[in-house]
Amino acid sequence: MDATIKKNSFKQVWNKHRSKYLLIIPFATLFIVFTLIPVIFSIILSTTNFNGFSFPEFVGFKNYIDLIVKDEIFKIAIKNTLFLAIITGPISYLMCFVFAWLINELNPKLRAFMTLVFYAPSISGNAFLIWRLIFSSDMYGYANATLINMGVIDQPILWLQNPTYIIWILILVQLWLSLGVSFLAFIAGLQNVDTSLYEAGAVDGIKNRWQELWYITLPSMKPQLMFGAVMQITTSLSLSAISIQLAGFPSTEYAGHTIVTHLYDYTNNKYELGYASAIATILFLMMLFTNLVVQKLLRKVGT
Amino acid sequence: MNTSLIKKILIYVLAGTLFYFLFLFDGSQEETFVGSSSEFSTSQVYGTSGLITYDEYLRINGKSDMVDEVINVDMSLCTDIGMDGDYESGYNVSESYYATDELGDLVCDVTVETDGYYNIEVEYKIPEGNSSDAERTILIDDEIPFDGAHILLFNRVWQNETEEYKIQGGNEVRPKQVESDYDDIEYSKEYLSDSRKYEMDSYKFFLNGGDDDQVTLTLRSIREPMNVKSITFKKETQLLTYEDYKNQIDSSKIFDGNPVFFDAERVDGKVLTKITKSSPTLYGISDFSSSVTSPYHPYYIRFNTMGGYNWRVAGDWIQWDINVEEAGYYYITLRARQNTNRGLSSSREVRVNGEFQFEESKHAEFTYSGDFEYYTLGDGEEGYLYYFDAGSNTISMEVTLGSLGTIIENVNQSVNIINEVYRQSVQIMSVTPNQYIDYELTEKIPNIDETLKNEADRLESIINELLIINGGNGDQIVVLDKMQILLELLAEDPEELRNNLTLFQNNSSALSTWVLQATEQALEIDSFQLHGLDTKELDEASVFEKVYYEVVRFFSTFYVDTGSIETDTVANADQETITVWVPTGRDQAQIIRNLVDENFSVNYPNVNVELQLIPKDVILPSTLAGVGPDVVVQVGQNLVDGLSVGSSGLPMNFAMRDASVDLSTFTCDNYKELCDGNIHEFDEVETWYYPSAFEQVKFQGGVYGVPETQEFLMLFYRKDVLDNLGLEVPKTWDDVEDMIPDLQVKNYEFYMPSTIQMYTSLLYQHGGTLYQGEGETYGIQTGLLEPEAMQAFQKWTAFYTSYDFDVQANFANRFRTGEMPIGISSYTTYNMLSVFAPEIKGQWGFSLLPALNEGEHYSVSQGNYSMMLSNTENKLAAWTFIQWWNSEDIQLLYGRSLEGLLGAAARYPTANINTLAKLPWPTEHREQIMKQFESVVGYPEVPGGYMTARQLDYAFRSVINTGQNPLEALHLYTESIHDELTRKRKEFDLITNE
């Protein structure tokens, strides 16, 4: 009895929504082939010893145990990643929103222009490499030259080779880059808010812009907020390119070492792909967990 | 009127002035600066080489007229000194020439009865050598007379190996560039002249016979052998101006038939019979920009123009041998393009049948044009008439600087003086002057204000001259203008230099770049027309035509494969096919393709080679996916990018995982095909290299690669600066330590790279080693805990902590300005300096890396390798390719072709000892390299070895950054090296310490 209903309902669903399923197929195929299957594969590989050339050998949870118990450098990587994520994640999320909100007040032409200005750093590929010029260790690097000219220092500082500075520079650059996709999503979200809601709100006793923001604007753009949050979490937890490009690989005393660069080390230098998969799996779980927490938090918006 | 506002302004002004006098003036008087005073040694008369300039030479010897007498030097009475190289020198009686070697002097005693100025004409031919141009210095009575006489260049003659362009896979293939056969070429007769072309006329030499009427003429060899047939002292024939020349023309002889037309890049057999040129880089190039350029194809490569950017160096020439049916006077029209020097023109010396026909043909000028244009040789309004004989004629065009010559020479001198001022100022105030100190520059550098003023004036007159040439302001002038204004300002108050030092230095290097750019006289020629008053239609493509071809080109990108390097050779059924990957670049791959087609397929007809150009990072994934190649060439490890080495070498990583083949198994015992000697055995291949070359690819008794290149550290120094300071080139580290105070007191710096290569070199000099163990256990434990390693580390870090060396610096640039007159760098820096820093040509040298004990100048090398992958089905065929590719002759051909294609900056750092000896290095420098090469050691690779570089880096940084004790630091960081070595050895089931 139950089975027939289910079968029927599947048939019914298919008949009713066929066109939608057909439309989703191209994306779904790509997603399954290039995202879902690799993720599952990686989870399976993480329980093996695999160097890429010879056949994987099953070792159970040995990789995870080694990773958590023995690997000192992984601890540094986790520490750095979390530190970077906790600072850059929320700040850049807020920055995205605040800038989007401010820009939204401008007239359309100026808004388009300002959007481009703020968005430019994150679309311009490796443009962040100019920071390497700024923080060059040579005495002619901009930061060094300026400080020397001002008389603050008399010896060039090795910005990107000195563990004290590396992480802060990474944070600075990441913040500069942070007005990315979520920023655009916020702008779109802000423009989609139904203006009649504001009138209704005014009638219902909204006293100031803050209340308007909290009770009307934010709740009406929850999907965008959600999207932005997911993007910020993934980017800030998977920082690696700027670390490798700016601080070099490996960075001095692993000061700029993140989970992803650790993973890179094990795939590209040590050819231990099973172990690397274990790292990837842990990173995946971390992202999942943070996402759940953030979702919980976002539900509180407007209440 | 608002009086209170005026009052306010007055008060502010007063307060400001008061403030200025109170603080700024007081401040400068309070602090006194004690520095060494130094003599200002430059004056305008010296050229870049430290010799007096040609103008000065003429001034000193007086502007007397030239002597009309002709003096023939009897070559048979000349002698040679110090010519004991490979080339047999001496007088050749049967053909009456004097053979001179690549080193040594040719000395001739000449009787000169009438003192005065003479031109010197030399008749010569260059025999086979290292295919670079011959270089000579001329000495009159044992003295180099002036700047310029020390570098006289004599070109070799080059041509395409085959006149026709072969088509492969739709594309035309560039024929090999070869030297013309020695017996085919004629002796060249040339008046000695400025090889840089600053001076348009031939050099005049002042000969003073003295009481006995004897003059000693010495031709000193700098590079390459040369056969000298005759040397003649005489006055060069004065040329008529075009005005006078035209008046003598019989106007009935002006050609009035159909224009004679020929393509500049291809011999058509009818009009154009031969193209020769002075350099292998002057070859046909393919232009897609205009469909009128002939021959044209919208997407396949067709060589349709000649010259281009490669044809920019003064002295380079191209000669066209043509047939003209009718004798008479012709106009010459070129379809050409000069799109590199905006605001300036490119100049050419135009010779017809080896002679200038009138004065103006010494500098035909081609103004800037974005697109192809028709240039008729002439003064801009009227075309010039050139006389051609009936039958065969030659037209040659040689790059010259034309009217820019004197300008460039002046700017060059200016740069020299400005750099000297900069260096001396830096010696007094350091590179970061304090703006509150009065450095008393005017007292410490005599005449500094005058010198600056002179240079400002000189630049001003140059700017005015350029304005006339350009007919307006252009971006070429901005650089000069900026410097001129700054000099003007500084001349009034040299003390201002403390606030403008960086700007001053930037401007001066901008000025050198300007010189470099201005001397580049590129010209790309599509075709020639010799015509009378009628010309062939001179149309350019219409807009529609252009758009049409652009569209065709765009769509062709969808179906024309540009990734694989095509060949015509079709694989036979009985051939073994191997796939070879080249990760470096298209030019490199194309050269290898050509070599394979020309040489490999002839010698080993049963092997077919498929060549593919791929990015480096796909080698691993594709091998894992089972679609990898059989052989990969040009892969290796890079130690130069700072200490942090991310990945260890590819050959080793593959070797450890059984993914590459042990090449030492290729012996006669294992493969009987290797016994007859047609294919070299590994044991034989091994003898082509120093053992150090294999260090990076040895693993557990196997050898997993054949070395291609090896780069190592050498010591570069500025002769002029060291001479000034009275310092010797250091041979040992003690010498270095001794000279540091002398350098630093003058604010000069020593450069030492903070790389693993540097430390390991020191380590080996101290008798240490990176890893312990023998044979199978090699790499079982790090060698960094041994006392030798500790000493080396201490020594290394002390240079940065105690002697304050810069940890990071752009050496090449600071070497050029003279801030870092001495430093250690990879020997390939030589190539870069020789091309990009022409202003210090001849003022620097390089020598062995300083040693701990003299004689043990160990320097660590890194390089590229050829490797064979395990999934190769036909190992023998793959080995056949590898041993062929790395053989002396092929590597030499490759090195020369690469240099031919990309210029001297791309000189190949080959690992093959015999090949290195034949690459076109100047003799003196080659000796240094060969000497250093003998004491090169390899950087060993072991499982887990990447940890060594990493931890060493951390140890180094912690000493530099936090001042940790070097011994403690090294000890602390070495522990994890040990752990990693053990961990990795366990992974590969090797013996461990545990």
JSON list of N, CA and C in Angstrom, two decimals, chain A residues 51-53 73 136-140 148 155 158 161-163 249-254 265-266 268-273, chain B residues 431-432 620 624 644 646-647 653 657 659 804 808-810 814 819 946-947 950 954 957-958 960-961 973 980 983-984 987:
[
{"chain": "A", "resi": 51, "resn": "ASN", "atom": "N", "xyz": [50.26, 6.47, -2.58]},
{"chain": "A", "resi": 51, "resn": "ASN", "atom": "CA", "xyz": [51.26, 7.45, -3.03]},
{"chain": "A", "resi": 51, "resn": "ASN", "atom": "C", "xyz": [51.04, 7.88, -4.47]},
{"chain": "A", "resi": 52, "resn": "GLY", "atom": "N", "xyz": [49.91, 7.44, -5.02]},
{"chain": "A", "resi": 52, "resn": "GLY", "atom": "CA", "xyz": [49.61, 7.91, -6.38]},
{"chain": "A", "resi": 52, "resn": "GLY", "atom": "C", "xyz": [50.04, 6.93, -7.43]},
{"chain": "A", "resi": 53, "resn": "PHE", "atom": "N", "xyz": [51.17, 6.27, -7.19]},
{"chain": "A", "resi": 53, "resn": "PHE", "atom": "CA", "xyz": [51.69, 5.36, -8.23]},
{"chain": "A", "resi": 53, "resn": "PHE", "atom": "C", "xyz": [51.21, 3.93, -8.00]},
{"chain": "A", "resi": 73, "resn": "ILE", "atom": "N", "xyz": [52.71, 19.76, 13.01]},
{"chain": "A", "resi": 73, "resn": "ILE", "atom": "CA", "xyz": [52.54, 20.88, 12.08]},
{"chain": "A", "resi": 73, "resn": "ILE", "atom": "C", "xyz": [51.07, 21.08, 11.76]},
{"chain": "A", "resi": 136, "resn": "SER", "atom": "N", "xyz": [57.89, 43.94, 0.32]},
{"chain": "A", "resi": 136, "resn": "SER", "atom": "CA", "xyz": [59.14, 43.33, -0.09]},
{"chain": "A", "resi": 136, "resn": "SER", "atom": "C", "xyz": [60.20, 43.52, 1.00]},
{"chain": "A", "resi": 137, "resn": "SER", "atom": "N", "xyz": [61.04, 42.50, 1.17]},
{"chain": "A", "resi": 137, "resn": "SER", "atom": "CA", "xyz": [62.04, 42.58, 2.24]},
{"chain": "A", "resi": 137, "resn": "SER", "atom": "C", "xyz": [63.22, 43.45, 1.86]},
{"chain": "A", "resi": 138, "resn": "ASP", "atom": "N", "xyz": [63.33, 43.74, 0.59]},
{"chain": "A", "resi": 138, "resn": "ASP", "atom": "CA", "xyz": [64.37, 44.62, 0.12]},
{"chain": "A", "resi": 138, "resn": "ASP", "atom": "C", "xyz": [64.15, 46.00, 0.73]},
{"chain": "A", "resi": 139, "resn": "MET", "atom": "N", "xyz": [65.23, 46.75, 0.89]},
{"chain": "A", "resi": 139, "resn": "MET", "atom": "CA", "xyz": [65.04, 48.07, 1.48]},
{"chain": "A", "resi": 139, "resn": "MET", "atom": "C", "xyz": [64.30, 49.02, 0.55]},
{"chain": "A", "resi": 140, "resn": "TYR", "atom": "N", "xyz": [64.11, 48.60, -0.70]},
{"chain": "A", "resi": 140, "resn": "TYR", "atom": "CA", "xyz": [63.35, 49.43, -1.60]},
{"chain": "A", "resi": 140, "resn": "TYR", "atom": "C", "xyz": [61.88, 49.02, -1.68]},
{"chain": "A", "resi": 148, "resn": "ILE", "atom": "N", "xyz": [61.81, 53.52, 6.54]},
{"chain": "A", "resi": 148, "resn": "ILE", "atom": "CA", "xyz": [63.20, 53.98, 6.67]},
{"chain": "A", "resi": 148, "resn": "ILE", "atom": "C", "xyz": [63.28, 55.48, 6.47]},
{"chain": "A", "resi": 155, "resn": "GLN", "atom": "N", "xyz": [66.86, 49.36, 9.47]},
{"chain": "A", "resi": 155, "resn": "GLN", "atom": "CA", "xyz": [67.17, 48.13, 8.75]},
{"chain": "A", "resi": 155, "resn": "GLN", "atom": "C", "xyz": [65.88, 47.64, 8.12]},
{"chain": "A", "resi": 158, "resn": "LEU", "atom": "N", "xyz": [62.07, 42.07, 7.34]},
{"chain": "A", "resi": 158, "resn": "LEU", "atom": "CA", "xyz": [61.75, 40.96, 6.44]},
{"chain": "A", "resi": 158, "resn": "LEU", "atom": "C", "xyz": [60.30, 40.58, 6.64]},
{"chain": "A", "resi": 161, "resn": "GLN", "atom": "N", "xyz": [59.16, 37.10, 5.74]},
{"chain": "A", "resi": 161, "resn": "GLN", "atom": "CA", "xyz": [59.96, 35.98, 6.21]},
{"chain": "A", "resi": 161, "resn": "GLN", "atom": "C", "xyz": [60.00, 35.94, 7.73]},
{"chain": "A", "resi": 162, "resn": "ASN", "atom": "N", "xyz": [59.41, 36.94, 8.37]},
{"chain": "A", "resi": 162, "resn": "ASN", "atom": "CA", "xyz": [59.45, 36.99, 9.81]},
{"chain": "A", "resi": 162, "resn": "ASN", "atom": "C", "xyz": [58.11, 36.52, 10.37]},
{"chain": "A", "resi": 163, "resn": "PRO", "atom": "N", "xyz": [58.12, 35.43, 11.15]},
{"chain": "A", "resi": 163, "resn": "PRO", "atom": "CA", "xyz": [56.87, 34.84, 11.63]},
{"chain": "A", "resi": 163, "resn": "PRO", "atom": "C", "xyz": [55.97, 35.84, 12.36]},
{"chain": "A", "resi": 249, "resn": "PHE", "atom": "N", "xyz": [56.24, 29.09, 0.11]},
{"chain": "A", "resi": 249, "resn": "PHE", "atom": "CA", "xyz": [55.85, 27.79, 0.65]},
{"chain": "A", "resi": 249, "resn": "PHE", "atom": "C", "xyz": [57.06, 26.93, 0.88]},
{"chain": "A", "resi": 250, "resn": "PRO", "atom": "N", "xyz": [57.24, 26.36, 2.05]},
{"chain": "A", "resi": 250, "resn": "PRO", "atom": "CA", "xyz": [56.46, 26.65, 3.26]},
{"chain": "A", "resi": 250, "resn": "PRO", "atom": "C", "xyz": [56.89, 27.98, 3.85]},
{"chain": "A", "resi": 251, "resn": "SER", "atom": "N", "xyz": [56.00, 28.65, 4.53]},
{"chain": "A", "resi": 251, "resn": "SER", "atom": "CA", "xyz": [56.34, 29.94, 5.10]},
{"chain": "A", "resi": 251, "resn": "SER", "atom": "C", "xyz": [57.24, 29.72, 6.32]},
{"chain": "A", "resi": 252, "resn": "THR", "atom": "N", "xyz": [58.00, 30.75, 6.64]},
{"chain": "A", "resi": 252, "resn": "THR", "atom": "CA", "xyz": [58.98, 30.60, 7.72]},
{"chain": "A", "resi": 252, "resn": "THR", "atom": "C", "xyz": [58.33, 30.07, 8.99]},
{"chain": "A", "resi": 253, "resn": "GLU", "atom": "N", "xyz": [58.90, 29.04, 9.51]},
{"chain": "A", "resi": 253, "resn": "GLU", "atom": "CA", "xyz": [58.38, 28.39, 10.71]},
{"chain": "A", "resi": 253, "resn": "GLU", "atom": "C", "xyz": [56.89, 28.15, 10.63]},
{"chain": "A", "resi": 254, "resn": "TYR", "atom": "N", "xyz": [56.41, 27.88, 9.46]},
{"chain": "A", "resi": 254, "resn": "TYR", "atom": "CA", "xyz": [55.00, 27.57, 9.23]},
{"chain": "A", "resi": 254, "resn": "TYR", "atom": "C", "xyz": [54.08, 28.69, 9.72]},
{"chain": "A", "resi": 265, "resn": "ASP", "atom": "N", "xyz": [51.18, 20.43, 0.84]},
{"chain": "A", "resi": 265, "resn": "ASP", "atom": "CA", "xyz": [52.47, 19.86, 1.16]},
{"chain": "A", "resi": 265, "resn": "ASP", "atom": "C", "xyz": [52.45, 18.34, 0.99]},
{"chain": "A", "resi": 266, "resn": "TYR", "atom": "N", "xyz": [51.37, 17.73, 1.52]},
{"chain": "A", "resi": 266, "resn": "TYR", "atom": "CA", "xyz": [51.32, 16.27, 1.47]},
{"chain": "A", "resi": 266, "resn": "TYR", "atom": "C", "xyz": [51.02, 15.73, 0.07]},
{"chain": "A", "resi": 268, "resn": "ASN", "atom": "N", "xyz": [51.77, 17.51, -2.98]},
{"chain": "A", "resi": 268, "resn": "ASN", "atom": "CA", "xyz": [52.77, 17.88, -3.97]},
{"chain": "A", "resi": 268, "resn": "ASN", "atom": "C", "xyz": [54.21, 17.55, -3.60]},
{"chain": "A", "resi": 269, "resn": "ASN", "atom": "N", "xyz": [54.52, 17.52, -2.31]},
{"chain": "A", "resi": 269, "resn": "ASN", "atom": "CA", "xyz": [55.90, 17.27, -1.94]},
{"chain": "A", "resi": 269, "resn": "ASN", "atom": "C", "xyz": [56.11, 15.87, -1.40]},
{"chain": "A", "resi": 270, "resn": "LYS", "atom": "N", "xyz": [55.14, 15.41, -0.62]},
{"chain": "A", "resi": 270, "resn": "LYS", "atom": "CA", "xyz": [55.38, 14.13, 0.04]},
{"chain": "A", "resi": 270, "resn": "LYS", "atom": "C", "xyz": [54.64, 12.99, -0.66]},
{"chain": "A", "resi": 271, "resn": "TYR", "atom": "N", "xyz": [53.79, 13.30, -1.60]},
{"chain": "A", "resi": 271, "resn": "TYR", "atom": "CA", "xyz": [53.08, 12.28, -2.36]},
{"chain": "A", "resi": 271, "resn": "TYR", "atom": "C", "xyz": [52.36, 11.30, -1.45]},
{"chain": "A", "resi": 272, "resn": "GLU", "atom": "N", "xyz": [51.77, 11.80, -0.35]},
{"chain": "A", "resi": 272, "resn": "GLU", "atom": "CA", "xyz": [51.01, 10.92, 0.53]},
{"chain": "A", "resi": 272, "resn": "GLU", "atom": "C", "xyz": [49.55, 11.30, 0.40]},
{"chain": "A", "resi": 273, "resn": "LEU", "atom": "N", "xyz": [48.92, 10.73, -0.60]},
{"chain": "A", "resi": 273, "resn": "LEU", "atom": "CA", "xyz": [47.59, 11.19, -0.95]},
{"chain": "A", "resi": 273, "resn": "LEU", "atom": "C", "xyz": [46.52, 10.72, 0.02]},
{"chain": "B", "resi": 431, "resn": "VAL", "atom": "N", "xyz": [72.73, 55.22, 1.80]},
{"chain": "B", "resi": 431, "resn": "VAL", "atom": "CA", "xyz": [71.56, 55.24, 0.91]},
{"chain": "B", "resi": 431, "resn": "VAL", "atom": "C", "xyz": [70.34, 55.84, 1.60]},
{"chain": "B", "resi": 432, "resn": "THR", "atom": "N", "xyz": [70.38, 55.94, 2.92]},
{"chain": "B", "resi": 432, "resn": "THR", "atom": "CA", "xyz": [69.24, 56.53, 3.61]},
{"chain": "B", "resi": 432, "resn": "THR", "atom": "C", "xyz": [69.71, 57.73, 4.43]},
{"chain": "B", "resi": 620, "resn": "LEU", "atom": "N", "xyz": [52.92, 14.92, -13.48]},
{"chain": "B", "resi": 620, "resn": "LEU", "atom": "CA", "xyz": [52.52, 13.99, -12.42]},
{"chain": "B", "resi": 620, "resn": "LEU", "atom": "C", "xyz": [51.11, 13.45, -12.63]},
{"chain": "B", "resi": 624, "resn": "LEU", "atom": "N", "xyz": [50.08, 9.52, -13.42]},
{"chain": "B", "resi": 624, "resn": "LEU", "atom": "CA", "xyz": [49.21, 8.77, -12.52]},
{"chain": "B", "resi": 624, "resn": "LEU", "atom": "C", "xyz": [48.02, 8.21, -13.30]},
{"chain": "B", "resi": 644, "resn": "SER", "atom": "N", "xyz": [63.28, 28.63, 0.63]},
{"chain": "B", "resi": 644, "resn": "SER", "atom": "CA", "xyz": [62.17, 27.71, 0.78]},
{"chain": "B", "resi": 644, "resn": "SER", "atom": "C", "xyz": [61.98, 26.91, -0.49]},
{"chain": "B", "resi": 646, "resn": "GLY", "atom": "N", "xyz": [60.00, 24.25, -2.21]},
{"chain": "B", "resi": 646, "resn": "GLY", "atom": "CA", "xyz": [58.74, 23.55, -2.00]},
{"chain": "B", "resi": 646, "resn": "GLY", "atom": "C", "xyz": [58.88, 22.09, -2.33]},
{"chain": "B", "resi": 647, "resn": "SER", "atom": "N", "xyz": [59.26, 21.81, -3.54]},
{"chain": "B", "resi": 647, "resn": "SER", "atom": "CA", "xyz": [59.27, 20.42, -3.95]},
{"chain": "B", "resi": 647, "resn": "SER", "atom": "C", "xyz": [60.68, 19.99, -4.26]},
{"chain": "B", "resi": 653, "resn": "ASN", "atom": "N", "xyz": [61.61, 12.21, -7.15]},
{"chain": "B", "resi": 653, "resn": "ASN", "atom": "CA", "xyz": [60.32, 11.81, -6.61]},
{"chain": "B", "resi": 653, "resn": "ASN", "atom": "C", "xyz": [59.75, 10.63, -7.37]},
{"chain": "B", "resi": 657, "resn": "ARG", "atom": "N", "xyz": [59.51, 6.21, -6.13]},
{"chain": "B", "resi": 657, "resn": "ARG", "atom": "CA", "xyz": [58.24, 5.48, -6.20]},
{"chain": "B", "resi": 657, "resn": "ARG", "atom": "C", "xyz": [58.19, 4.52, -7.39]},
{"chain": "B", "resi": 659, "resn": "ALA", "atom": "N", "xyz": [58.65, 5.01, -10.36]},
{"chain": "B", "resi": 659, "resn": "ALA", "atom": "CA", "xyz": [57.93, 5.51, -11.52]},
{"chain": "B", "resi": 659, "resn": "ALA", "atom": "C", "xyz": [58.87, 5.92, -12.63]},
{"chain": "B", "resi": 804, "resn": "ASP", "atom": "N", "xyz": [76.15, 42.55, 8.82]},
{"chain": "B", "resi": 804, "resn": "ASP", "atom": "CA", "xyz": [75.02, 43.35, 8.34]},
{"chain": "B", "resi": 804, "resn": "ASP", "atom": "C", "xyz": [74.73, 43.24, 6.84]},
{"chain": "B", "resi": 808, "resn": "GLN", "atom": "N", "xyz": [67.96, 40.24, 1.58]},
{"chain": "B", "resi": 808, "resn": "GLN", "atom": "CA", "xyz": [67.34, 40.19, 0.27]},
{"chain": "B", "resi": 808, "resn": "GLN", "atom": "C", "xyz": [67.66, 41.46, -0.49]},
{"chain": "B", "resi": 809, "resn": "ALA", "atom": "N", "xyz": [67.98, 41.31, -1.74]},
{"chain": "B", "resi": 809, "resn": "ALA", "atom": "CA", "xyz": [68.27, 42.49, -2.55]},
{"chain": "B", "resi": 809, "resn": "ALA", "atom": "C", "xyz": [68.20, 42.11, -4.01]},
{"chain": "B", "resi": 810, "resn": "ASN", "atom": "N", "xyz": [67.90, 43.07, -4.84]},
{"chain": "B", "resi": 810, "resn": "ASN", "atom": "CA", "xyz": [67.93, 42.84, -6.27]},
{"chain": "B", "resi": 810, "resn": "ASN", "atom": "C", "xyz": [69.37, 43.05, -6.72]},
{"chain": "B", "resi": 814, "resn": "ARG", "atom": "N", "xyz": [71.43, 46.43, -8.30]},
{"chain": "B", "resi": 814, "resn": "ARG", "atom": "CA", "xyz": [72.33, 47.21, -7.45]},
{"chain": "B", "resi": 814, "resn": "ARG", "atom": "C", "xyz": [73.78, 47.06, -7.88]},
{"chain": "B", "resi": 819, "resn": "GLU", "atom": "N", "xyz": [76.04, 50.09, -6.17]},
{"chain": "B", "resi": 819, "resn": "GLU", "atom": "CA", "xyz": [75.84, 50.04, -4.72]},
{"chain": "B", "resi": 819, "resn": "GLU", "atom": "C", "xyz": [76.37, 48.74, -4.14]},
{"chain": "B", "resi": 946, "resn": "TYR", "atom": "N", "xyz": [63.34, 17.18, 1.35]},
{"chain": "B", "resi": 946, "resn": "TYR", "atom": "CA", "xyz": [62.76, 18.54, 1.32]},
{"chain": "B", "resi": 946, "resn": "TYR", "atom": "C", "xyz": [62.76, 19.16, 2.71]},
{"chain": "B", "resi": 947, "resn": "MET", "atom": "N", "xyz": [62.77, 18.31, 3.73]},
{"chain": "B", "resi": 947, "resn": "MET", "atom": "CA", "xyz": [62.74, 18.83, 5.10]},
{"chain": "B", "resi": 947, "resn": "MET", "atom": "C", "xyz": [64.03, 19.56, 5.43]},
{"chain": "B", "resi": 950, "resn": "ARG", "atom": "N", "xyz": [63.84, 23.10, 4.24]},
{"chain": "B", "resi": 950, "resn": "ARG", "atom": "CA", "xyz": [62.82, 23.80, 5.01]},
{"chain": "B", "resi": 950, "resn": "ARG", "atom": "C", "xyz": [63.33, 24.17, 6.40]},
{"chain": "B", "resi": 954, "resn": "TYR", "atom": "N", "xyz": [64.23, 27.75, 8.33]},
{"chain": "B", "resi": 954, "resn": "TYR", "atom": "CA", "xyz": [63.69, 28.21, 9.60]},
{"chain": "B", "resi": 954, "resn": "TYR", "atom": "C", "xyz": [64.80, 28.56, 10.58]},
{"chain": "B", "resi": 957, "resn": "ARG", "atom": "N", "xyz": [66.22, 31.86, 9.52]},
{"chain": "B", "resi": 957, "resn": "ARG", "atom": "CA", "xyz": [65.33, 32.98, 9.83]},
{"chain": "B", "resi": 957, "resn": "ARG", "atom": "C", "xyz": [65.32, 33.28, 11.32]},
{"chain": "B", "resi": 958, "resn": "SER", "atom": "N", "xyz": [65.35, 32.23, 12.12]},
{"chain": "B", "resi": 958, "resn": "SER", "atom": "CA", "xyz": [65.25, 32.51, 13.55]},
{"chain": "B", "resi": 958, "resn": "SER", "atom": "C", "xyz": [66.52, 33.20, 14.04]},
{"chain": "B", "resi": 960, "resn": "ILE", "atom": "N", "xyz": [68.27, 35.28, 12.11]},
{"chain": "B", "resi": 960, "resn": "ILE", "atom": "CA", "xyz": [68.19, 36.63, 11.57]},
{"chain": "B", "resi": 960, "resn": "ILE", "atom": "C", "xyz": [67.11, 37.44, 12.28]},
{"chain": "B", "resi": 961, "resn": "ASN", "atom": "N", "xyz": [65.96, 36.82, 12.47]},
{"chain": "B", "resi": 961, "resn": "ASN", "atom": "CA", "xyz": [64.83, 37.58, 13.00]},
{"chain": "B", "resi": 961, "resn": "ASN", "atom": "C", "xyz": [64.88, 37.78, 14.51]},
{"chain": "B", "resi": 973, "resn": "TYR", "atom": "N", "xyz": [66.31, 22.95, 15.05]},
{"chain": "B", "resi": 973, "resn": "TYR", "atom": "CA", "xyz": [65.50, 22.73, 13.87]},
{"chain": "B", "resi": 973, "resn": "TYR", "atom": "C", "xyz": [65.89, 21.46, 13.13]},
{"chain": "B", "resi": 980, "resn": "GLU", "atom": "N", "xyz": [61.63, 13.26, 9.78]},
{"chain": "B", "resi": 980, "resn": "GLU", "atom": "CA", "xyz": [61.06, 13.12, 8.45]},
{"chain": "B", "resi": 980, "resn": "GLU", "atom": "C", "xyz": [61.84, 12.11, 7.61]},
{"chain": "B", "resi": 983, "resn": "ARG", "atom": "N", "xyz": [60.79, 8.73, 8.78]},
{"chain": "B", "resi": 983, "resn": "ARG", "atom": "CA", "xyz": [59.42, 8.43, 8.38]},
{"chain": "B", "resi": 983, "resn": "ARG", "atom": "C", "xyz": [59.35, 8.04, 6.91]},
{"chain": "B", "resi": 984, "resn": "LYS", "atom": "N", "xyz": [60.06, 8.83, 6.07]},
{"chain": "B", "resi": 984, "resn": "LYS", "atom": "CA", "xyz": [60.00, 8.57, 4.64]},
{"chain": "B", "resi": 984, "resn": "LYS", "atom": "C", "xyz": [60.74, 7.29, 4.30]},
{"chain": "B", "resi": 987, "resn": "GLU", "atom": "N", "xyz": [58.55, 4.49, 4.81]},
{"chain": "B", "resi": 987, "resn": "GLU", "atom": "CA", "xyz": [57.56, 4.37, 3.75]},
{"chain": "B", "resi": 987, "resn": "GLU", "atom": "C", "xyz": [58.13, 3.59, 2.57]}
]
